[in-house]
């Protein structure tokens, strides 16, 4: 070995390799952590929230309407004075239904012509299930509906 040549396996090499090893472990650990978070995301539980959808006099007697809210789409109907609320999302492929009374049905899905009755039951077409029903409350002239809501997941 020449006099000016750096020694192989010395303390400097050891520390450089140690630093490289630690950096490698940290980056693999960070990657593994992100991969795990991607594969098994933390999903917050769904909760019921009560939201105002309309004033009572906006819903005509024996009439219905769809209200589009940031938290979801609500179909609300006055059935002989009783207010009923449903998810306005069609149970077939998720289109938004419309109020369109016909002989046997009142809710119409424009995507594949599915229809539902006043109780949200399927009358015709491809929808496999009835509309999801929501609880309704009226206070001080306002109509409130309890809808399921899942808070958004914020990135870590
Ligand atoms: Fe409503 Fe297909 S999405 S009938």
PDB file of C-alpha atoms and ligand atoms in Angstrom:
ATOM      1  CA  UNK A   1       0.000   0.000   0.000  1.00  0.00           C
ATOM      2  CA  UNK A   2       1.375   3.437  -0.947  1.00  0.00           C
ATOM      3  CA  UNK A   3       1.864   6.001   1.802  1.00  0.00           C
ATOM      4  CA  UNK A   4      -0.720   8.588   0.475  1.00  0.00           C
ATOM      5  CA  UNK A   5      -3.429   6.030  -0.333  1.00  0.00           C
ATOM      6  CA  UNK A   6      -6.423   6.162   2.124  1.00  0.00           C
ATOM      7  CA  UNK A   7      -6.722   3.124   4.323  1.00  0.00           C
ATOM      8  CA  UNK A   8      -9.561   0.768   3.429  1.00  0.00           C
ATOM      9  CA  UNK A   9     -11.857  -0.242   6.285  1.00  0.00           C
ATOM     10  CA  UNK A  10     -10.849   2.684   8.468  1.00  0.00           C
ATOM     11  CA  UNK A  11     -13.059   4.690  10.831  1.00  0.00           C
ATOM     12  CA  UNK A  12     -14.014   7.154   8.096  1.00  0.00           C
ATOM     13  CA  UNK A  13     -15.347   4.347   5.856  1.00  0.00           C
ATOM     14  CA  UNK A  14     -17.164   2.820   8.791  1.00  0.00           C
ATOM     15  CA  UNK A  15     -18.934   6.114   9.617  1.00  0.00           C
ATOM     16  CA  UNK A  16     -19.804   6.716   5.953  1.00  0.00           C
ATOM     17  CA  UNK A  17     -21.283   3.232   5.658  1.00  0.00           C
ATOM     18  CA  UNK A  18     -23.142   3.661   8.947  1.00  0.00           C
ATOM     19  CA  UNK A  19     -24.664   6.958   7.721  1.00  0.00           C
ATOM     20  CA  UNK A  20     -25.642   5.338   4.431  1.00  0.00           C
ATOM     21  CA  UNK A  21     -27.210   2.410   6.274  1.00  0.00           C
ATOM     22  CA  UNK A  22     -29.232   4.685   8.557  1.00  0.00           C
ATOM     23  CA  UNK A  23     -30.399   6.802   5.603  1.00  0.00           C
ATOM     24  CA  UNK A  24     -31.401   3.630   3.768  1.00  0.00           C
ATOM     25  CA  UNK A  25     -33.345   2.296   6.755  1.00  0.00           C
ATOM     26  CA  UNK A  26     -35.123   5.627   7.199  1.00  0.00           C
ATOM     27  CA  UNK A  27     -36.160   5.821   3.557  1.00  0.00           C
ATOM     28  CA  UNK A  28     -37.319   2.190   3.493  1.00  0.00           C
ATOM     29  CA  UNK A  29     -39.233   2.818   6.736  1.00  0.00           C
ATOM     30  CA  UNK A  30     -40.854   5.954   5.300  1.00  0.00           C
ATOM     31  CA  UNK A  31     -41.783   4.119   2.122  1.00  0.00           C
ATOM     32  CA  UNK A  32     -43.169   1.155   4.075  1.00  0.00           C
ATOM     33  CA  UNK A  33     -45.195   3.513   6.266  1.00  0.00           C
ATOM     34  CA  UNK A  34     -46.703   5.264   3.224  1.00  0.00           C
ATOM     35  CA  UNK A  35     -47.378   1.954   1.495  1.00  0.00           C
ATOM     36  CA  UNK A  36     -49.120   0.623   4.602  1.00  0.00           C
ATOM     37  CA  UNK A  37     -51.198   3.828   4.834  1.00  0.00           C
ATOM     38  CA  UNK A  38     -52.169   3.428   1.178  1.00  0.00           C
ATOM     39  CA  UNK A  39     -53.094  -0.242   1.513  1.00  0.00           C
ATOM     40  CA  UNK A  40     -54.894   0.116   4.846  1.00  0.00           C
ATOM     41  CA  UNK A  41     -56.214   3.693   5.009  1.00  0.00           C
ATOM     42  CA  UNK A  42     -57.717   4.964   8.228  1.00  0.00           C
ATOM     43  CA  UNK A  43     -61.375   5.525   7.345  1.00  0.00           C
ATOM     44  CA  UNK A  44     -63.296   7.623   9.858  1.00  0.00           C
ATOM     45  CA  UNK A  45     -66.619   6.096  10.924  1.00  0.00           C
ATOM     46  CA  UNK A  46     -69.808   7.284   9.246  1.00  0.00           C
ATOM     47  CA  UNK A  47     -71.933   9.510  11.455  1.00  0.00           C
ATOM     48  CA  UNK A  48     -75.499  10.801  11.183  1.00  0.00           C
ATOM     49  CA  UNK A  49     -75.735  14.559  10.832  1.00  0.00           C
ATOM     50  CA  UNK A  50     -78.924  16.567  10.830  1.00  0.00           C
ATOM     51  CA  UNK A  51     -79.024  19.118   8.017  1.00  0.00           C
ATOM     52  CA  UNK A  52     -81.688  21.661   7.046  1.00  0.00           C
ATOM     53  CA  UNK A  53     -83.019  20.860   3.559  1.00  0.00           C
ATOM     54  CA  UNK A  54     -85.884  23.275   2.996  1.00  0.00           C
ATOM     55  CA  UNK A  55     -88.580  25.288   4.654  1.00  0.00           C
ATOM     56  CA  UNK A  56     -91.823  23.411   5.185  1.00  0.00           C
ATOM     57  CA  UNK A  57     -93.750  25.539   2.697  1.00  0.00           C
ATOM     58  CA  UNK A  58     -91.193  24.915  -0.083  1.00  0.00           C
ATOM     59  CA  UNK A  59     -92.482  21.339  -0.329  1.00  0.00           C
ATOM     60  CA  UNK A  60     -95.890  21.430  -2.038  1.00  0.00           C
ATOM     61  CA  UNK A  61     -98.763  19.261  -0.784  1.00  0.00           C
ATOM     62  CA  UNK A  62     -98.393  15.799  -2.349  1.00  0.00           C
ATOM     63  CA  UNK A  63     -95.313  17.049  -4.161  1.00  0.00           C
ATOM     64  CA  UNK A  64     -91.638  16.259  -3.965  1.00  0.00           C
ATOM     65  CA  UNK A  65     -88.248  17.702  -4.705  1.00  0.00           C
ATOM     66  CA  UNK A  66     -84.581  16.799  -4.723  1.00  0.00           C
ATOM     67  CA  UNK A  67     -82.236  18.934  -2.661  1.00  0.00           C
ATOM     68  CA  UNK A  68     -78.526  18.860  -3.509  1.00  0.00           C
ATOM     69  CA  UNK A  69     -76.358  19.522  -0.478  1.00  0.00           C
ATOM     70  CA  UNK A  70     -72.585  19.454  -0.057  1.00  0.00           C
ATOM     71  CA  UNK A  71     -73.124  16.425   2.189  1.00  0.00           C
ATOM     72  CA  UNK A  72     -75.416  14.510  -0.185  1.00  0.00           C
ATOM     73  CA  UNK A  73     -78.560  14.471  -2.330  1.00  0.00           C
ATOM     74  CA  UNK A  74     -81.905  14.235  -0.557  1.00  0.00           C
ATOM     75  CA  UNK A  75     -85.290  13.399  -2.105  1.00  0.00           C
ATOM     76  CA  UNK A  76     -88.132  14.729   0.002  1.00  0.00           C
ATOM     77  CA  UNK A  77     -91.839  14.222  -0.535  1.00  0.00           C
ATOM     78  CA  UNK A  78     -95.098  15.286   1.081  1.00  0.00           C
ATOM     79  CA  UNK A  79     -97.189  12.110   1.163  1.00  0.00           C
ATOM     80  CA  UNK A  80    -100.634  13.283   2.210  1.00  0.00           C
ATOM     81  CA  UNK A  81     -99.165  15.683   4.771  1.00  0.00           C
ATOM     82  CA  UNK A  82     -96.435  13.317   6.031  1.00  0.00           C
ATOM     83  CA  UNK A  83     -92.918  14.273   5.026  1.00  0.00           C
ATOM     84  CA  UNK A  84     -90.652  11.438   3.899  1.00  0.00           C
ATOM     85  CA  UNK A  85     -87.001  11.755   2.955  1.00  0.00           C
ATOM     86  CA  UNK A  86     -84.748   9.410   1.010  1.00  0.00           C
ATOM     87  CA  UNK A  87     -81.320   9.331  -0.473  1.00  0.00           C
ATOM     88  CA  UNK A  88     -81.729  10.722  -4.002  1.00  0.00           C
ATOM     89  CA  UNK A  89     -78.994   8.395  -5.243  1.00  0.00           C
ATOM     90  CA  UNK A  90     -80.445   5.634  -7.416  1.00  0.00           C
ATOM     91  CA  UNK A  91     -79.593   2.183  -6.073  1.00  0.00           C
ATOM     92  CA  UNK A  92     -78.750   0.923  -9.561  1.00  0.00           C
ATOM     93  CA  UNK A  93     -75.653   2.867 -10.625  1.00  0.00           C
ATOM     94  CA  UNK A  94     -75.873   6.001  -8.528  1.00  0.00           C
ATOM     95  CA  UNK A  95     -77.584   8.584 -10.745  1.00  0.00           C
ATOM     96  CA  UNK A  96     -79.658  11.266  -9.064  1.00  0.00           C
ATOM     97  CA  UNK A  97     -83.392  10.612  -9.218  1.00  0.00           C
ATOM     98  CA  UNK A  98     -86.025  13.237 -10.116  1.00  0.00           C
ATOM     99  CA  UNK A  99     -89.515  13.989  -8.882  1.00  0.00           C
ATOM    100  CA  UNK A 100     -91.728  12.876 -11.765  1.00  0.00           C
ATOM    101  CA  UNK A 101     -95.106  11.498 -10.704  1.00  0.00           C
ATOM    102  CA  UNK A 102     -96.634   8.886 -13.010  1.00  0.00           C
ATOM    103  CA  UNK A 103     -99.369   6.268 -12.610  1.00  0.00           C
ATOM    104  CA  UNK A 104     -97.531   3.972 -10.163  1.00  0.00           C
ATOM    105  CA  UNK A 105     -94.357   5.855  -9.317  1.00  0.00           C
ATOM    106  CA  UNK A 106     -93.174   9.273  -8.253  1.00  0.00           C
ATOM    107  CA  UNK A 107     -89.375   9.116  -8.449  1.00  0.00           C
ATOM    108  CA  UNK A 108     -87.724   8.612 -11.825  1.00  0.00           C
ATOM    109  CA  UNK A 109     -84.103   7.840 -12.583  1.00  0.00           C
ATOM    110  CA  UNK A 110     -83.130   9.306 -15.975  1.00  0.00           C
ATOM    111  CA  UNK A 111     -80.134   7.032 -16.476  1.00  0.00           C
ATOM    112  CA  UNK A 112     -81.879   3.673 -17.060  1.00  0.00           C
ATOM    113  CA  UNK A 113     -85.515   4.568 -16.410  1.00  0.00           C
ATOM    114  CA  UNK A 114     -85.736   3.121 -12.923  1.00  0.00           C
ATOM    115  CA  UNK A 115     -88.776   4.240 -10.923  1.00  0.00           C
ATOM    116  CA  UNK A 116     -89.665   4.288  -7.219  1.00  0.00           C
ATOM    117  CA  UNK A 117     -92.904   4.853  -5.323  1.00  0.00           C
ATOM    118  CA  UNK A 118     -93.772   7.160  -2.404  1.00  0.00           C
ATOM    119  CA  UNK A 119     -92.146   4.717   0.039  1.00  0.00           C
ATOM    120  CA  UNK A 120     -88.945   4.553  -1.998  1.00  0.00           C
ATOM    121  CA  UNK A 121     -89.710   1.009  -3.194  1.00  0.00           C
ATOM    122  CA  UNK A 122     -88.674   0.025  -6.699  1.00  0.00           C
ATOM    123  CA  UNK A 123     -91.610   0.048  -9.128  1.00  0.00           C
ATOM    124  CA  UNK A 124     -89.813  -0.702 -12.373  1.00  0.00           C
ATOM    125  CA  UNK A 125     -86.422  -0.776 -14.033  1.00  0.00           C
ATOM    126  CA  UNK A 126     -83.060  -2.112 -12.951  1.00  0.00           C
ATOM    127  CA  UNK A 127     -82.607  -0.688  -9.405  1.00  0.00           C
ATOM    128  CA  UNK A 128     -81.924  -3.669  -7.109  1.00  0.00           C
ATOM    129  CA  UNK A 129     -82.959  -2.067  -3.802  1.00  0.00           C
ATOM    130  CA  UNK A 130     -85.338   0.582  -2.453  1.00  0.00           C
ATOM    131  CA  UNK A 131     -84.100   4.094  -1.773  1.00  0.00           C
ATOM    132  CA  UNK A 132     -82.435   4.583   1.582  1.00  0.00           C
ATOM    133  CA  UNK A 133     -84.862   6.313   3.926  1.00  0.00           C
ATOM    134  CA  UNK A 134     -83.832   9.182   6.215  1.00  0.00           C
ATOM    135  CA  UNK A 135     -85.326  10.502   9.421  1.00  0.00           C
ATOM    136  CA  UNK A 136     -87.178  13.832   9.067  1.00  0.00           C
ATOM    137  CA  UNK A 137     -87.842  16.510  11.681  1.00  0.00           C
ATOM    138  CA  UNK A 138     -89.682  19.821  11.403  1.00  0.00           C
ATOM    139  CA  UNK A 139     -88.748  22.667  13.724  1.00  0.00           C
ATOM    140  CA  UNK A 140     -89.835  26.281  13.482  1.00  0.00           C
ATOM    141  CA  UNK A 141     -90.971  25.872   9.884  1.00  0.00           C
ATOM    142  CA  UNK A 142     -87.736  24.249   8.706  1.00  0.00           C
ATOM    143  CA  UNK A 143     -87.328  20.673   7.539  1.00  0.00           C
ATOM    144  CA  UNK A 144     -84.289  18.774   8.827  1.00  0.00           C
ATOM    145  CA  UNK A 145     -83.073  15.411   7.595  1.00  0.00           C
ATOM    146  CA  UNK A 146     -80.571  13.085   9.257  1.00  0.00           C
ATOM    147  CA  UNK A 147     -78.122  11.877   6.645  1.00  0.00           C
ATOM    148  CA  UNK A 148     -75.037   9.705   6.926  1.00  0.00           C
ATOM    149  CA  UNK A 149     -71.800  11.633   6.572  1.00  0.00           C
ATOM    150  CA  UNK A 150     -68.208  10.473   6.554  1.00  0.00           C
ATOM    151  CA  UNK A 151     -65.696  13.234   7.345  1.00  0.00           C
ATOM    152  CA  UNK A 152     -62.939  13.561   4.725  1.00  0.00           C
ATOM    153  CA  UNK A 153     -59.565  12.005   5.423  1.00  0.00           C
ATOM    154  CA  UNK A 154     -56.906  14.671   5.583  1.00  0.00           C
ATOM    155  CA  UNK A 155     -53.424  13.759   4.361  1.00  0.00           C
ATOM    156  CA  UNK A 156     -50.921  13.231   7.157  1.00  0.00           C
TER     157      UNK A 156
HETATM  158 FE1  LIG B   1     -80.816   4.635 -11.951  1.00  0.00          FE
HETATM  159 FE2  LIG B   1     -79.635   2.935 -13.590  1.00  0.00          FE
HETATM  160  S1  LIG B   1     -78.715   4.448 -12.392  1.00  0.00           S
HETATM  161  S2  LIG B   1     -81.734   3.140 -13.163  1.00  0.00           S
END
